Tab-separated table of C-alpha atoms and ligand atoms in Angstrom:
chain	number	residue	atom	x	y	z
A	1	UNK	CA	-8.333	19.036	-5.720
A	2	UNK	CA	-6.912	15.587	-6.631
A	3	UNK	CA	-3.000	15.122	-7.368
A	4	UNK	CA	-2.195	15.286	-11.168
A	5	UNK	CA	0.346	12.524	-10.879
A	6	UNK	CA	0.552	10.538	-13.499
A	7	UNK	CA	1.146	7.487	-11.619
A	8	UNK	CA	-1.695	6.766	-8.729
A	9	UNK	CA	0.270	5.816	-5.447
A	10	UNK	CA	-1.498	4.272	-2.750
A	11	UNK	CA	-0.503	3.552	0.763
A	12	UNK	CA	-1.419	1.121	3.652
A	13	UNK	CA	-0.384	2.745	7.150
A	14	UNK	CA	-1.042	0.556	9.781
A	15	UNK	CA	-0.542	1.555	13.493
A	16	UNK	CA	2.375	-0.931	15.734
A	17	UNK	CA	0.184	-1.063	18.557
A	18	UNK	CA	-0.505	-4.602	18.452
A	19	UNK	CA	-0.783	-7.356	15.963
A	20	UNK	CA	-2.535	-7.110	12.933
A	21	UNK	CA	-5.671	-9.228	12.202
A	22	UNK	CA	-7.985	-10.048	9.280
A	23	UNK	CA	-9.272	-6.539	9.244
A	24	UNK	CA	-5.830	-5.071	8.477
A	25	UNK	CA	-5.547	-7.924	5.844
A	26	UNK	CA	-8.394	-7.256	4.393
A	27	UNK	CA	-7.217	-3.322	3.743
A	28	UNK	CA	-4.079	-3.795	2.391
A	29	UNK	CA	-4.679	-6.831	0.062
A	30	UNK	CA	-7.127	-4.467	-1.267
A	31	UNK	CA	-4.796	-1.180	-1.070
A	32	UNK	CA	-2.431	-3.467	-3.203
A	33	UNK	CA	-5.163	-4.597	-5.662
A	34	UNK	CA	-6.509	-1.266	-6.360
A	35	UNK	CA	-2.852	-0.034	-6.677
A	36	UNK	CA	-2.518	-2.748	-9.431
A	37	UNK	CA	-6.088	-2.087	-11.068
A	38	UNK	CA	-4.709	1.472	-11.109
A	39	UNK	CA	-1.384	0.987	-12.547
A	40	UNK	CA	0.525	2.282	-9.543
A	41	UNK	CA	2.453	1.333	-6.500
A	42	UNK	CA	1.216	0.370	-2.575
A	43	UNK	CA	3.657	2.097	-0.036
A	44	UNK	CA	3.846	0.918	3.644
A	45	UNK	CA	4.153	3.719	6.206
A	46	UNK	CA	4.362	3.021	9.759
A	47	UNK	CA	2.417	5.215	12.592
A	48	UNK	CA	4.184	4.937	14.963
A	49	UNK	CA	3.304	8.267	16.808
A	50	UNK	CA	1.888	6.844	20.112
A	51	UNK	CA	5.699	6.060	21.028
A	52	UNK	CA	3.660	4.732	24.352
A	53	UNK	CA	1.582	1.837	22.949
A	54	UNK	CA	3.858	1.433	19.336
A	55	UNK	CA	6.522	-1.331	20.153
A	56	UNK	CA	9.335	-2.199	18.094
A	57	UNK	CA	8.446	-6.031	17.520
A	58	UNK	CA	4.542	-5.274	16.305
A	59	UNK	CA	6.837	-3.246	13.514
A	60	UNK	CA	8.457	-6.608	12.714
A	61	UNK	CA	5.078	-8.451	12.674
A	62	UNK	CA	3.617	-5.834	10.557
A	63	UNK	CA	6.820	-6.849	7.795
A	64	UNK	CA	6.690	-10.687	8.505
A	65	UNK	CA	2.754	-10.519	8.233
A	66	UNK	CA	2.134	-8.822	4.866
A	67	UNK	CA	5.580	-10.835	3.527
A	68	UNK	CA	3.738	-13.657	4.553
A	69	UNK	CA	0.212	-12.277	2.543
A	70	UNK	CA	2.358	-11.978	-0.255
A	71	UNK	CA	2.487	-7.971	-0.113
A	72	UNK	CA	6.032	-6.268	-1.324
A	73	UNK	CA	6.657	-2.715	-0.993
A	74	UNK	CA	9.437	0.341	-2.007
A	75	UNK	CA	11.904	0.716	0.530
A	76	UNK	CA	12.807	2.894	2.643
A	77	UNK	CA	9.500	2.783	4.293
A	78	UNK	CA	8.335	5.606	5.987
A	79	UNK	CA	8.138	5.566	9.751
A	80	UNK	CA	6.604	8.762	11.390
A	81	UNK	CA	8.539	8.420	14.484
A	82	UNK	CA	11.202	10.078	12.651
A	83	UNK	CA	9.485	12.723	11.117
A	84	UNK	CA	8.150	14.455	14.499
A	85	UNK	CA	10.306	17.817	13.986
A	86	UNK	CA	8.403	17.878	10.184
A	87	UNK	CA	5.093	18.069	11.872
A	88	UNK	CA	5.897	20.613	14.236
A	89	UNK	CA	6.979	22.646	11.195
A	90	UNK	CA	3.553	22.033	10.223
A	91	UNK	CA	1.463	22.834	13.456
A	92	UNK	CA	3.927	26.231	13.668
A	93	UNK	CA	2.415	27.266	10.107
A	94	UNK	CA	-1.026	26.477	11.494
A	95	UNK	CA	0.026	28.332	14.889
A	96	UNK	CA	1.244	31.572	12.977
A	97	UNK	CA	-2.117	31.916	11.215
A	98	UNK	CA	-3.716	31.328	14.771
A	99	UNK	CA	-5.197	28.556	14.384
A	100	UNK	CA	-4.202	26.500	17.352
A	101	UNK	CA	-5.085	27.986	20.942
A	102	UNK	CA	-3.758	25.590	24.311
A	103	UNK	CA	-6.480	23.918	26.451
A	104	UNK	CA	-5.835	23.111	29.606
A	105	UNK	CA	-8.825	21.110	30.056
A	106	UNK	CA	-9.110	17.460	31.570
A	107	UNK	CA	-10.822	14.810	30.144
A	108	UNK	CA	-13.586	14.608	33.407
A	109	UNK	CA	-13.543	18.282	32.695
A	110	UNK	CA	-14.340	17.659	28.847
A	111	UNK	CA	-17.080	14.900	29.736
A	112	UNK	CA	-18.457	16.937	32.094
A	113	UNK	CA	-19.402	20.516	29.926
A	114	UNK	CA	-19.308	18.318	26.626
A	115	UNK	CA	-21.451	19.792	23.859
A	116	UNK	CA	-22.931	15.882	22.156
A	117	UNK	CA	-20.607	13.521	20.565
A	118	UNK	CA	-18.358	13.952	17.964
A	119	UNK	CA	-18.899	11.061	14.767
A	120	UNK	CA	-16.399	8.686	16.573
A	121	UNK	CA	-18.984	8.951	19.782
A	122	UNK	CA	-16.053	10.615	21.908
A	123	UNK	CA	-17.669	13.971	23.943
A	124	UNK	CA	-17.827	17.290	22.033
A	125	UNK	CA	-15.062	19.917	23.336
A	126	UNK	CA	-17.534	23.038	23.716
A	127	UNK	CA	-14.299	24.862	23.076
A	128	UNK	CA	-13.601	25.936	27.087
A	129	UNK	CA	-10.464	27.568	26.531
A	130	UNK	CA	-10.975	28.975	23.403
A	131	UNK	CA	-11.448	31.818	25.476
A	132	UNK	CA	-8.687	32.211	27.972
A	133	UNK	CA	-7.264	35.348	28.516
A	134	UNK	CA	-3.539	35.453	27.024
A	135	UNK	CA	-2.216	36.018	30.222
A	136	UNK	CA	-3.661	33.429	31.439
A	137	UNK	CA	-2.425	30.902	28.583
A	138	UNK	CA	1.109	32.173	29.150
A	139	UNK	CA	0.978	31.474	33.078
A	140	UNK	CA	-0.112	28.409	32.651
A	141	UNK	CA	1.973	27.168	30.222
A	142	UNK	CA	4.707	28.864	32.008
A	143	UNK	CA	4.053	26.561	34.919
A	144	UNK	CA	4.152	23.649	32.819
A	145	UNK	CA	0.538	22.644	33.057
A	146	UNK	CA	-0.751	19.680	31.142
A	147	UNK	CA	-1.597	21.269	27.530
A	148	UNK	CA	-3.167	20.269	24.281
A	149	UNK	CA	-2.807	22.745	20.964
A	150	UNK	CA	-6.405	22.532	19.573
A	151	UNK	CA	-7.318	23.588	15.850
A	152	UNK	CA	-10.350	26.787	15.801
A	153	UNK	CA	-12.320	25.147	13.362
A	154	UNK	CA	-14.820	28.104	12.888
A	155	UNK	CA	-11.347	30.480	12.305
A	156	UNK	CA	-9.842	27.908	10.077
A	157	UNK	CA	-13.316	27.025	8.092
A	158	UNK	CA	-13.471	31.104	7.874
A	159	UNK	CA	-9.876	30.902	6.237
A	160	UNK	CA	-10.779	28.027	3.647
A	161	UNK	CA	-14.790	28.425	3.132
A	162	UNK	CA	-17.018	25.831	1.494
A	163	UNK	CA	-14.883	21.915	1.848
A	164	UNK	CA	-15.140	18.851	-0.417
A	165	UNK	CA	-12.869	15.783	-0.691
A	166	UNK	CA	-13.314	13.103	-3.937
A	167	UNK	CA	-14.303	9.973	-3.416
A	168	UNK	CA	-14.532	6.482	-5.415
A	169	UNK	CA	-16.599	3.320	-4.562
A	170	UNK	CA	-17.549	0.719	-4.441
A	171	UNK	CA	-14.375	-0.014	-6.658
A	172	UNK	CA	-11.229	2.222	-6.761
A	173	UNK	CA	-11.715	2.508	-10.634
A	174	UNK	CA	-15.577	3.948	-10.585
A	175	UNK	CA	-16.106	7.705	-11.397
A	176	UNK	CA	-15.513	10.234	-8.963
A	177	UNK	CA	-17.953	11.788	-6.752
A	178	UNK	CA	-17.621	15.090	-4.566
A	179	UNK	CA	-18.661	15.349	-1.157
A	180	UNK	CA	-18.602	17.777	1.386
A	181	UNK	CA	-16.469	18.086	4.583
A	182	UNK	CA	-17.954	18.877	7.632
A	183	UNK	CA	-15.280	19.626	10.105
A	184	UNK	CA	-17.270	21.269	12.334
A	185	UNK	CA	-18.985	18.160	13.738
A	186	UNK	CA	-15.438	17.298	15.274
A	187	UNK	CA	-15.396	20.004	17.283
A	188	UNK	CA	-12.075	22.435	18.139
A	189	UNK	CA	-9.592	18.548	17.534
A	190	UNK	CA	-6.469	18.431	19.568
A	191	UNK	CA	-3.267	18.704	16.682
A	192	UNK	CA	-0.334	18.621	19.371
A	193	UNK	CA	-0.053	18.206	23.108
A	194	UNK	CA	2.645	18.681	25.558
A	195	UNK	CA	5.546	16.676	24.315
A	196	UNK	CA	4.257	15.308	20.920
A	197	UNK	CA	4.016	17.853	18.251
A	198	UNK	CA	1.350	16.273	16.371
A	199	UNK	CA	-1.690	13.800	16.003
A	200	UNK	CA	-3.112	11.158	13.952
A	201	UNK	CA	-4.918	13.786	11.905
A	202	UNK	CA	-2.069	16.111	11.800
A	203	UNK	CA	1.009	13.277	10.383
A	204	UNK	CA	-1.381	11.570	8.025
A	205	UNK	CA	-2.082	14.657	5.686
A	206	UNK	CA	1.956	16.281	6.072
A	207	UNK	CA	2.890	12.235	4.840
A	208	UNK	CA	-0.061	11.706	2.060
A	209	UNK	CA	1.495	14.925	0.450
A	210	UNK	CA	4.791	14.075	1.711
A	211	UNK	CA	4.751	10.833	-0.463
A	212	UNK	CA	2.215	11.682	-3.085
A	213	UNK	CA	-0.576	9.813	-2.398
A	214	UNK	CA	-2.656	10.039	-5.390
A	215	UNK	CA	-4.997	7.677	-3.707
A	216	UNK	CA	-5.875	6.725	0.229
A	217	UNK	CA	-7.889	3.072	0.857
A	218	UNK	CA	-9.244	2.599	4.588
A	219	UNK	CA	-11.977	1.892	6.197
A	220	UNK	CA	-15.223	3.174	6.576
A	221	UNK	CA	-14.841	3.972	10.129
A	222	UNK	CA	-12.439	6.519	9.288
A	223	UNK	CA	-14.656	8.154	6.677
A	224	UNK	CA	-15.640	11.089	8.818
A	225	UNK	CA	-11.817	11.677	9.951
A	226	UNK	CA	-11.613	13.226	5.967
A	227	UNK	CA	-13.367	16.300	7.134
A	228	UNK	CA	-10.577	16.970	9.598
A	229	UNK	CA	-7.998	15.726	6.412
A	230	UNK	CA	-8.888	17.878	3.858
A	231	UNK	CA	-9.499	21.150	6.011
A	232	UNK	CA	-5.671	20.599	7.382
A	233	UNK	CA	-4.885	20.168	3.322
A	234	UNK	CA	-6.166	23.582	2.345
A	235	UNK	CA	-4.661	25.486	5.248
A	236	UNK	CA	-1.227	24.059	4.884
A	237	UNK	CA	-1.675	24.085	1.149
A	238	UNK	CA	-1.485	20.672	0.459
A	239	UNK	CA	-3.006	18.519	-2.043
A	240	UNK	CA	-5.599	16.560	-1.165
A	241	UNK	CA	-5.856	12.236	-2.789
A	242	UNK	CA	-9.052	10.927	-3.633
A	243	UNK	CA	-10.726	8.574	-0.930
A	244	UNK	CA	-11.639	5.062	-0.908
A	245	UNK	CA	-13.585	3.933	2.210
A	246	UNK	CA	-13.860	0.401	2.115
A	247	UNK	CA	-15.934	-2.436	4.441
A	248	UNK	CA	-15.353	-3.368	7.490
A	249	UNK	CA	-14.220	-6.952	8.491
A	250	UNK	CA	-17.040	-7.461	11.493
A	251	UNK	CA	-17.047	-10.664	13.852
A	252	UNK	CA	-19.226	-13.260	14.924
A	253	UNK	CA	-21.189	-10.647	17.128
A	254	UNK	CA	-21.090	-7.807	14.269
A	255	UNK	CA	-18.679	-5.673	15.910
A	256	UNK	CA	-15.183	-4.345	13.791
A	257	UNK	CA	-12.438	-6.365	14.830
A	258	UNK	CA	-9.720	-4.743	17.207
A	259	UNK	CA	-6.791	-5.334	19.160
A	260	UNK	CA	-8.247	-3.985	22.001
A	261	UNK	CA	-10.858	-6.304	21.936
A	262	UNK	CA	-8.589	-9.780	21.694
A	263	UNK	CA	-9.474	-10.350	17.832
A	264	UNK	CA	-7.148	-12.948	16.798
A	265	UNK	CA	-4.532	-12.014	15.102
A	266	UNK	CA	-2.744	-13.008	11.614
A	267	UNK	CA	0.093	-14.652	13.731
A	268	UNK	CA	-2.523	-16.593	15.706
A	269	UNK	CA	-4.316	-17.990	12.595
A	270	UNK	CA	-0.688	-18.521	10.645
A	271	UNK	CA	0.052	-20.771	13.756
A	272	UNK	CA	-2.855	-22.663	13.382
A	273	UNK	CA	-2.454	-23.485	10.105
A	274	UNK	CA	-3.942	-20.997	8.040
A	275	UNK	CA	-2.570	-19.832	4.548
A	276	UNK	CA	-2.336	-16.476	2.728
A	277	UNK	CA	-5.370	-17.982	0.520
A	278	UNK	CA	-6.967	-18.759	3.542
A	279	UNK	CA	-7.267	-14.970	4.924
A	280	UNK	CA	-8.172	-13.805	1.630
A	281	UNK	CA	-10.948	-16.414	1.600
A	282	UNK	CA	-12.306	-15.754	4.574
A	283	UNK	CA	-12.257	-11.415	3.793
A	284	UNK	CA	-13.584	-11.800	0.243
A	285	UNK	CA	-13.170	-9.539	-2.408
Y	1	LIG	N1	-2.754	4.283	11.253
Y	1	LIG	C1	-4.167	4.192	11.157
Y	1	LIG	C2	-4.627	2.873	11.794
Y	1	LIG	O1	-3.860	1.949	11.913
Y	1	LIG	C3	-4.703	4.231	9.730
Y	1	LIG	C4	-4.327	5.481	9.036
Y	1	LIG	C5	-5.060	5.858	7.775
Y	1	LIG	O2	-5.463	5.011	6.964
Y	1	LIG	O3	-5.178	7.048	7.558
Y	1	LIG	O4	-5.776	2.794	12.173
């Protein structure tokens, strides 16, 4: 059910794994408008769990960026590279209500026996080691093998039954309408592998709850990702925000924009002359 907080709190979590372009300024000039339609407050919250591909100076472009946009925010901000020991907490209450089983699998492995495509297009884990024998699981991670904790969706779905999550739209103000989760169409996700005790979908519901969210603004790519959200909220007992899924920001060839695929970025247009008014001209509302 959605928070009873009296005062909505929103949140714009950008990843440092790169610098952040128009799409990211798009979200969280909206995040902070809806937060001021609402009457509340924007936090920032860095995720920052990939401590491979994060990097200390896209952290400092992230700050000099949405300065620059205008954007202020409560301090301290909340960085999850701190916070790993709180999300193993978490993944140990979902492991003592045996949830989580290791896999051992590989990804050629995975692509090889996958079961379709999950909504994000990745293969389908047909849940391989779901099965292991426990002796098995203890040898192996005994010897140290590569391991990833996966969540039993059918045994947690069993735990929670029927799943829906609130969403507004097209504004943040419009009535509320309930939907229904479908975490099954995920597949058994990984929540912690050797050496990081948790995942994207794993930090971002521990930290909603963690800092109230009363609200959560992103983009529609990451719509689906709420069945995995709100499933974690029930079995850790945490209260689930209502969801805003807003446009994309596409490019000349109607594709999203991404780091990954050399979109430029708000430090490239700034130093060619662009304004704040600029970016949020060329979003749009
Ligand atoms: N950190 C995620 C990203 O940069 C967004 C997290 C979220 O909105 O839940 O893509």
């Amino acid at each position: 059910m959605p928070q009873n907080s009296s005062k909505p709190i929103l949140r714009f979590a950008p990843s440092p794994n790169g610098r952040l372009h128009l799409g990211h300024a798009y979200s969280a000039v909206l995040t902070w408008r809806a937060a001021a339609q609402l009457g509340g407050t924007a936090l920032l919250r860095i995720e920052d769990i990939d401590t491979e591909r994060c990097k200390p100076e896209f952290v400092d472009g992230i700050y000099e960026d949405l300065h620059w946009l205008g954007l202020n925010w409560p301090e301290p901000v909340m960085v999850q590279s701190d916070r790993f020991d709180i999300y193993a907490r978490a993944g140990n209450r979902l492991r003592h209500l045996n949830l989580l089983y290791p896999c051992f699998c590989s990804r050629a492995e995975i692509a090889a026996a996958a079961d379709g495509t999950d909504p994000d297009g990745a293969p389908l884990y047909p849940g391989t080691c779901k099965h292991l024998h426990r002796g098995e699981q203890i040898e192996r991670l005994q010897r140290g093998d590569p391991v990833q904790f996966r969540l039993d969706i059918e045994a947690a779905k069993a735990r929670v039954g029927m799943l829906t999550f609130t969403v507004v739209g097209p504004v943040v103000t419009d009535r509320p309408q309930i939907r229904y989760a479908r975490p099954e169409r995920w597949g058994d996700v990984v929540l912690q592998r050797k050496g990081t005790p948790t995942s994207y979908h794993l930090s971002v519901v521990v930290d909603d709850a963690a800092q109230g969210i009363t609200h959560v603004t992103r983009g529609r790519d990451m719509e689906a990702a709420t069945d995995i959200h709100v499933l974690l909220q029930m079995l850790l007992s945490l209260p689930s925000p209502i969801y805003h899924f807003h446009r994309l920001i596409l490019d000349d060839e109607g594709r999203k924009l991404a780091k990954s695929k050399g979109s430029e970025s708000l430090a490239d247009l700034r130093a060619k002359g662009w304004t704040p008014d600029d970016v949020r001209r060329a979003v749009g509302p």
